[in-house]
Amino acid sequence: MSKRVLLLFAFFATLLHRGSAVGQSVVRPRVLAFYTTATEPDHVQFAQQALDYFAEIAKRDNFEFTASTDFDQLRADSLKSYQLVIWLNDAPKKPEQRAAFESYMKNGGAWLGFHFAGYNDESTQWPWFVDFMGGAVFNDNSWPPMPAKLVVDSPGHPVAAGIPRSYVAPNNEWYIWTPSPRLNKDVQVLLTLDPANYPIGLKGILTQGDLPVAWTNTRFKMVYMNMGHGNRIFASDTQKKLFENATTWLVSGAKSSELPQAVATDHPAAIGTEISLRGIALNAKTHKVYAVDTAAGTVTVVNAVAHTTKKITVGTGPEALDVNPETNKIYVANTGSANISVIDGKSDEVTATITVGDFPYAIAVNPAADKVYISKTFGNAMVVIDGKTNSTSTLKPGMQADLIAVNPAAGKLYFTNYEGNDVLMLDGHSDTPNPLPAGNHIWGAAADPATDRAYFSVTGEAHISVVDGKSGTVSKVPTGEFPCAIAVDAVNHRIYVANYASDTVTAIDSSNNAVVAAIATGRRPQAIGIDPVAHRVYVASTVANTVTVIDERSNAVVRTVQTENRPYAIVIDPLTKTAFIAGLEGEKLVLLDEQTLKVSAAKK
């Protein structure tokens, strides 16, 4: 019999002869979990898997597990029968529920909270819970859920027993807390996001700072775990052991074998921002490139033929833009000012500002119908701008999208939603939608006008879904882990997919959907651009601060180029043989000469 089993046996035998933490004698420890099905789909997915997980370890570790969606069970007479309360994806809202929980914890009860269960901000209006969380208030988050390396801060704590000093946690949405719980003298941080992950995110991006992801407030028997978004949380055996350790430690009522660490004064606050793959765009007819500068509220225009650069003031927080080459108009989504700036590509001046509502983010032009489609973060419908009149209309509710792909030749648009299970294929003339089951957790999207196919990266399942625009059928092609950005070479019949978690690019023959090669890139690749004339592929790694240049004919890496600007989006102009690279830091827009492979700043 193992030492662990002997210790557990002795512990639970002792419980037969003593009262629980709240004075009730029990035969087996009892654990009560609360969850809801009326919340984000990813939070529901986590909770459903968590119920199975806790039922499994209850058998192994000899405790009784009960789950409920009824927070009215947070009553004094009910709680006294439980040694541990778990919140999976929600928290109590009623004053009497909260008061009962406060009393339970003050009298020796134990709590384990996951992800959204610990969410609190000014709207929560529960000061006691903020104090209970170590003073930490939700401030920002990464998006979409991504894998991340975590570091164990307190290896001597029972929760960390048998856990390596670091491990890669599966896809999760990572929260920033202000102030950091580490600054509270009563808090013992258990795990932290490794700074080597930065920048992390494809939309909501965390750039720097100290980010605790699991901790305990030593004034209570409690552990909070930031993990809990989506269906990948239990994909790691290490992480499952971490959860089991926390459960058995809290049930036992034992004290930590390690004193809380001293209050940290040398940990900078975590910082977040937003980016978009559509932060840069090329007008192939005028050979001008337009790139947003979110912080400055400007768009930079580079004319690579005339060797000129201009800055245009737009709205607050411009994040994404798109070009209508037929009308020579550029549309800029200003997330901070809830509007769209319309730029005349001839004069490069703003000619109109169109109000569309809070947080416009995804934007795409359908040149065939002269329409512009805008989706808003936290919105539930699509705003459509008539390019001739600048008037707006709204598609029916439920057509919100994280990303929009356009096939201008076929007059089709494709709307993807990360937490949805379908792609909406839209007739760009009639705005008639056709839902197609392309998969859950889609992030990247691209269309091939030559074949009337569209490609979607399914981040949680290591494949892309291929939609045939003519038949509406869907097929799958395997890729590396966490496929994100997709680029189409319609001339040479190739598809390239950046695999964020595998540090590779998958090359696919678009004529038969056959995988041609898996090519190693910089760490955490997340954007791709293609020059079909030069047969070159450019892959940006924001984390590695590099662009990997690949020869399409051999699928061999030509060179890895340092950009020094944290590249996150790329467009290529074959005429000028230039790759234009948008970045987070330093020179926000740099140019990569395709012949010399040298980087230069856009000329002032």
mmCIF file of C-alpha atoms in Angstrom, residues 43-269:
data_model
loop_
_atom_site.group_PDB
_atom_site.id
_atom_site.type_symbol
_atom_site.label_atom_id
_atom_site.label_comp_id
_atom_site.label_asym_id
_atom_site.label_seq_id
_atom_site.Cartn_x
_atom_site.Cartn_y
_atom_site.Cartn_z
ATOM 1 C CA HIS A 43 -18.251 27.874 -18.613
ATOM 2 C CA VAL A 44 -20.962 25.235 -18.937
ATOM 3 C CA GLN A 45 -18.569 22.880 -20.741
ATOM 4 C CA PHE A 46 -16.080 23.222 -17.901
ATOM 5 C CA ALA A 47 -18.717 22.614 -15.238
ATOM 6 C CA GLN A 48 -20.045 19.497 -16.962
ATOM 7 C CA GLN A 49 -16.570 17.989 -17.135
ATOM 8 C CA ALA A 50 -15.840 19.081 -13.559
ATOM 9 C CA LEU A 51 -18.877 17.204 -12.263
ATOM 10 C CA ASP A 52 -17.556 13.992 -13.796
ATOM 11 C CA TYR A 53 -14.064 14.681 -12.453
ATOM 12 C CA PHE A 54 -15.159 15.314 -8.862
ATOM 13 C CA ALA A 55 -17.469 12.283 -8.896
ATOM 14 C CA GLU A 56 -14.452 10.208 -9.952
ATOM 15 C CA ILE A 57 -12.036 11.469 -7.298
ATOM 16 C CA ALA A 58 -14.777 11.221 -4.629
ATOM 17 C CA LYS A 59 -14.735 7.448 -5.117
ATOM 18 C CA ARG A 60 -10.948 7.312 -5.045
ATOM 19 C CA ASP A 61 -10.471 9.643 -2.072
ATOM 20 C CA ASN A 62 -13.509 8.427 -0.127
ATOM 21 C CA PHE A 63 -15.649 11.525 0.173
ATOM 22 C CA GLU A 64 -19.283 12.137 -0.681
ATOM 23 C CA PHE A 65 -19.868 14.462 -3.625
ATOM 24 C CA THR A 66 -23.110 16.337 -4.330
ATOM 25 C CA ALA A 67 -23.796 18.990 -6.983
ATOM 26 C CA SER A 68 -26.584 21.514 -7.352
ATOM 27 C CA THR A 69 -27.656 24.431 -9.533
ATOM 28 C CA ASP A 70 -29.675 25.869 -6.642
ATOM 29 C CA PHE A 71 -27.703 28.480 -4.700
ATOM 30 C CA ASP A 72 -30.593 28.643 -2.248
ATOM 31 C CA GLN A 73 -28.908 25.620 -0.669
ATOM 32 C CA LEU A 74 -26.406 28.104 0.720
ATOM 33 C CA ARG A 75 -28.216 28.030 4.073
ATOM 34 C CA ALA A 76 -26.788 27.584 7.536
ATOM 35 C CA ASP A 77 -28.753 24.392 8.225
ATOM 36 C CA SER A 78 -27.570 22.866 4.943
ATOM 37 C CA LEU A 79 -23.961 24.059 4.918
ATOM 38 C CA LYS A 80 -23.176 22.658 8.361
ATOM 39 C CA SER A 81 -23.297 19.170 6.831
ATOM 40 C CA TYR A 82 -20.486 19.900 4.343
ATOM 41 C CA GLN A 83 -16.752 20.080 4.847
ATOM 42 C CA LEU A 84 -16.142 21.780 1.476
ATOM 43 C CA VAL A 85 -18.157 23.980 -0.873
ATOM 44 C CA ILE A 86 -17.075 24.299 -4.507
ATOM 45 C CA TRP A 87 -18.173 26.991 -6.952
ATOM 46 C CA LEU A 88 -17.558 25.822 -10.511
ATOM 47 C CA ASN A 89 -18.828 28.601 -12.756
ATOM 48 C CA ASP A 90 -21.041 30.954 -10.761
ATOM 49 C CA ALA A 91 -21.467 32.697 -7.415
ATOM 50 C CA PRO A 92 -24.469 33.530 -5.177
ATOM 51 C CA LYS A 93 -26.408 36.692 -5.978
ATOM 52 C CA LYS A 94 -28.993 36.931 -3.178
ATOM 53 C CA PRO A 95 -28.102 38.677 0.121
ATOM 54 C CA GLU A 96 -29.287 35.733 2.223
ATOM 55 C CA GLN A 97 -27.188 33.269 0.202
ATOM 56 C CA ARG A 98 -24.112 35.455 0.588
ATOM 57 C CA ALA A 99 -24.702 35.943 4.322
ATOM 58 C CA ALA A 100 -24.973 32.177 4.858
ATOM 59 C CA PHE A 101 -21.743 31.592 2.964
ATOM 60 C CA GLU A 102 -19.917 34.294 4.933
ATOM 61 C CA SER A 103 -21.021 32.691 8.192
ATOM 62 C CA TYR A 104 -19.991 29.238 6.956
ATOM 63 C CA MET A 105 -16.473 30.430 6.091
ATOM 64 C CA LYS A 106 -16.039 32.463 9.303
ATOM 65 C CA ASN A 107 -16.925 29.338 11.297
ATOM 66 C CA GLY A 108 -14.342 27.087 9.693
ATOM 67 C CA GLY A 109 -15.924 25.998 6.397
ATOM 68 C CA ALA A 110 -13.813 25.448 3.279
ATOM 69 C CA TRP A 111 -14.169 26.784 -0.282
ATOM 70 C CA LEU A 112 -12.692 25.929 -3.677
ATOM 71 C CA GLY A 113 -13.513 28.355 -6.496
ATOM 72 C CA PHE A 114 -12.768 28.138 -10.204
ATOM 73 C CA HIS A 115 -12.401 30.840 -12.833
ATOM 74 C CA PHE A 116 -15.633 32.853 -13.180
ATOM 75 C CA ALA A 117 -16.755 31.809 -9.678
ATOM 76 C CA GLY A 118 -14.225 34.305 -8.336
ATOM 77 C CA TYR A 119 -15.222 37.117 -10.688
ATOM 78 C CA ASN A 120 -15.914 40.411 -8.992
ATOM 79 C CA ASP A 121 -15.970 44.040 -10.072
ATOM 80 C CA GLU A 122 -17.890 47.208 -9.236
ATOM 81 C CA SER A 123 -21.141 45.560 -10.355
ATOM 82 C CA THR A 124 -20.798 42.635 -7.948
ATOM 83 C CA GLN A 125 -21.349 44.804 -4.839
ATOM 84 C CA TRP A 126 -20.030 42.263 -2.353
ATOM 85 C CA PRO A 127 -17.193 43.910 -0.366
ATOM 86 C CA TRP A 128 -16.753 40.895 1.919
ATOM 87 C CA PHE A 129 -16.055 38.643 -1.067
ATOM 88 C CA VAL A 130 -13.447 41.070 -2.429
ATOM 89 C CA ASP A 131 -11.686 40.879 0.939
ATOM 90 C CA PHE A 132 -12.108 37.089 0.929
ATOM 91 C CA MET A 133 -10.347 36.991 -2.480
ATOM 92 C CA GLY A 134 -7.400 38.866 -0.994
ATOM 93 C CA GLY A 135 -8.575 42.253 -2.239
ATOM 94 C CA ALA A 136 -8.301 41.133 -5.867
ATOM 95 C CA VAL A 137 -10.804 42.639 -8.308
ATOM 96 C CA PHE A 138 -11.188 41.482 -11.917
ATOM 97 C CA ASN A 139 -9.589 43.950 -14.354
ATOM 98 C CA ASP A 140 -8.912 42.323 -17.743
ATOM 99 C CA ASN A 141 -8.354 38.994 -19.487
ATOM 100 C CA SER A 142 -6.656 37.284 -22.405
ATOM 101 C CA TRP A 143 -8.724 36.063 -25.358
ATOM 102 C CA PRO A 144 -9.272 33.542 -26.823
ATOM 103 C CA PRO A 145 -8.498 30.808 -24.261
ATOM 104 C CA MET A 146 -4.921 29.694 -24.844
ATOM 105 C CA PRO A 147 -2.404 27.286 -23.285
ATOM 106 C CA ALA A 148 0.124 28.846 -20.926
ATOM 107 C CA LYS A 149 3.104 27.814 -18.844
ATOM 108 C CA LEU A 150 2.452 28.125 -15.104
ATOM 109 C CA VAL A 151 5.063 28.323 -12.339
ATOM 110 C CA VAL A 152 4.587 26.921 -8.821
ATOM 111 C CA ASP A 153 5.281 29.652 -6.241
ATOM 112 C CA SER A 154 4.808 27.523 -3.128
ATOM 113 C CA PRO A 155 6.235 24.038 -3.792
ATOM 114 C CA GLY A 156 5.982 23.132 -0.091
ATOM 115 C CA HIS A 157 2.253 23.751 0.082
ATOM 116 C CA PRO A 158 0.018 20.621 0.158
ATOM 117 C CA VAL A 159 -1.809 21.842 -2.966
ATOM 118 C CA ALA A 160 1.487 21.656 -4.884
ATOM 119 C CA ALA A 161 2.470 18.182 -3.636
ATOM 120 C CA GLY A 162 3.810 16.122 -6.532
ATOM 121 C CA ILE A 163 3.370 19.001 -8.989
ATOM 122 C CA PRO A 164 6.436 19.940 -11.074
ATOM 123 C CA ARG A 165 7.833 23.429 -10.567
ATOM 124 C CA SER A 166 6.215 24.403 -13.873
ATOM 125 C CA TYR A 167 3.802 22.888 -16.372
ATOM 126 C CA VAL A 168 1.829 23.920 -19.463
ATOM 127 C CA ALA A 169 -1.841 24.393 -18.601
ATOM 128 C CA PRO A 170 -4.385 23.681 -21.355
ATOM 129 C CA ASN A 171 -6.431 26.372 -23.102
ATOM 130 C CA ASN A 172 -7.852 28.855 -20.617
ATOM 131 C CA GLU A 173 -8.878 32.490 -20.338
ATOM 132 C CA TRP A 174 -6.362 34.171 -18.006
ATOM 133 C CA TYR A 175 -7.561 36.947 -15.684
ATOM 134 C CA ILE A 176 -5.752 40.103 -14.565
ATOM 135 C CA TRP A 177 -6.574 41.175 -10.986
ATOM 136 C CA THR A 178 -6.202 44.695 -9.573
ATOM 137 C CA PRO A 179 -4.658 44.985 -7.109
ATOM 138 C CA SER A 180 -2.726 41.766 -7.388
ATOM 139 C CA PRO A 181 -3.622 39.354 -4.570
ATOM 140 C CA ARG A 182 0.129 38.906 -4.027
ATOM 141 C CA LEU A 183 0.210 42.361 -2.446
ATOM 142 C CA ASN A 184 -2.027 41.181 0.411
ATOM 143 C CA LYS A 185 -0.024 39.989 3.440
ATOM 144 C CA ASP A 186 -2.607 37.272 4.143
ATOM 145 C CA VAL A 187 -2.418 35.758 0.657
ATOM 146 C CA GLN A 188 -0.179 32.877 -0.297
ATOM 147 C CA VAL A 189 0.186 32.631 -4.076
ATOM 148 C CA LEU A 190 0.345 29.037 -5.250
ATOM 149 C CA LEU A 191 0.828 29.411 -9.002
ATOM 150 C CA THR A 192 1.712 32.277 -11.348
ATOM 151 C CA LEU A 193 1.601 32.780 -15.109
ATOM 152 C CA ASP A 194 5.178 32.428 -16.357
ATOM 153 C CA PRO A 195 6.328 35.794 -17.835
ATOM 154 C CA ALA A 196 7.801 33.797 -20.730
ATOM 155 C CA ASN A 197 4.212 33.524 -22.041
ATOM 156 C CA TYR A 198 4.020 37.241 -22.780
ATOM 157 C CA PRO A 199 2.539 38.534 -24.997
ATOM 158 C CA ILE A 200 -0.338 36.032 -24.768
ATOM 159 C CA GLY A 201 -3.617 36.359 -26.658
ATOM 160 C CA LEU A 202 -4.896 36.769 -30.201
ATOM 161 C CA LYS A 203 -7.488 39.452 -29.416
ATOM 162 C CA GLY A 204 -7.364 40.319 -25.709
ATOM 163 C CA ILE A 205 -3.614 40.181 -25.155
ATOM 164 C CA LEU A 206 -1.672 40.269 -21.878
ATOM 165 C CA THR A 207 1.686 41.941 -22.385
ATOM 166 C CA GLN A 208 3.556 42.000 -19.078
ATOM 167 C CA GLY A 209 3.406 41.926 -15.289
ATOM 168 C CA ASP A 210 2.851 39.621 -12.340
ATOM 169 C CA LEU A 211 -0.223 37.432 -12.794
ATOM 170 C CA PRO A 212 -1.147 35.008 -9.967
ATOM 171 C CA VAL A 213 -3.481 32.249 -11.173
ATOM 172 C CA ALA A 214 -4.026 30.281 -7.943
ATOM 173 C CA TRP A 215 -3.842 31.382 -4.314
ATOM 174 C CA THR A 216 -5.193 30.975 -0.803
ATOM 175 C CA ASN A 217 -6.228 33.660 1.660
ATOM 176 C CA THR A 218 -4.670 32.224 4.819
ATOM 177 C CA ARG A 219 -7.359 33.793 7.037
ATOM 178 C CA PHE A 220 -9.750 31.201 5.600
ATOM 179 C CA LYS A 221 -9.679 27.637 4.364
ATOM 180 C CA MET A 222 -9.962 28.543 0.694
ATOM 181 C CA VAL A 223 -8.262 28.125 -2.669
ATOM 182 C CA TYR A 224 -9.036 30.032 -5.844
ATOM 183 C CA MET A 225 -8.028 28.609 -9.250
ATOM 184 C CA ASN A 226 -8.202 30.833 -12.365
ATOM 185 C CA MET A 227 -8.522 27.727 -14.564
ATOM 186 C CA GLY A 228 -12.058 26.902 -15.715
ATOM 187 C CA HIS A 229 -12.910 28.114 -19.227
ATOM 188 C CA GLY A 230 -13.789 25.600 -21.942
ATOM 189 C CA ASN A 231 -13.518 21.873 -22.546
ATOM 190 C CA ARG A 232 -9.723 21.480 -22.252
ATOM 191 C CA ILE A 233 -9.200 22.218 -18.557
ATOM 192 C CA PHE A 234 -9.017 18.521 -17.598
ATOM 193 C CA ALA A 235 -6.750 17.573 -20.536
ATOM 194 C CA SER A 236 -3.660 17.784 -18.292
ATOM 195 C CA ASP A 237 -2.944 15.057 -15.722
ATOM 196 C CA THR A 238 -0.776 17.528 -13.816
ATOM 197 C CA GLN A 239 -3.615 19.999 -13.578
ATOM 198 C CA LYS A 240 -6.066 17.315 -12.490
ATOM 199 C CA LYS A 241 -3.665 16.351 -9.702
ATOM 200 C CA LEU A 242 -3.473 20.001 -8.672
ATOM 201 C CA PHE A 243 -7.261 20.128 -8.347
ATOM 202 C CA GLU A 244 -7.324 16.859 -6.390
ATOM 203 C CA ASN A 245 -4.616 18.112 -4.020
ATOM 204 C CA ALA A 246 -6.619 21.279 -3.347
ATOM 205 C CA THR A 247 -9.770 19.262 -2.683
ATOM 206 C CA THR A 248 -8.207 16.791 -0.251
ATOM 207 C CA TRP A 249 -6.288 19.539 1.570
ATOM 208 C CA LEU A 250 -9.378 21.682 2.037
ATOM 209 C CA VAL A 251 -11.490 18.717 3.143
ATOM 210 C CA SER A 252 -8.868 17.749 5.704
ATOM 211 C CA GLY A 253 -8.869 21.140 7.390
ATOM 212 C CA ALA A 254 -5.080 20.867 7.770
ATOM 213 C CA LYS A 255 -2.948 23.984 7.999
ATOM 214 C CA SER A 256 -0.381 24.876 5.355
ATOM 215 C CA SER A 257 3.106 23.554 6.023
ATOM 216 C CA GLU A 258 4.521 26.737 4.535
ATOM 217 C CA LEU A 259 4.166 30.259 5.915
ATOM 218 C CA PRO A 260 2.691 32.911 3.619
ATOM 219 C CA GLN A 261 5.328 34.667 1.567
ATOM 220 C CA ALA A 262 6.216 38.259 2.345
ATOM 221 C CA VAL A 263 4.285 41.003 0.591
ATOM 222 C CA ALA A 264 5.924 41.543 -2.789
ATOM 223 C CA THR A 265 6.981 45.034 -3.803
ATOM 224 C CA ASP A 266 8.969 44.196 -6.931
ATOM 225 C CA HIS A 267 6.200 42.673 -9.029
ATOM 226 C CA PRO A 268 4.874 45.043 -11.721
ATOM 227 C CA ALA A 269 1.143 45.111 -12.338
#
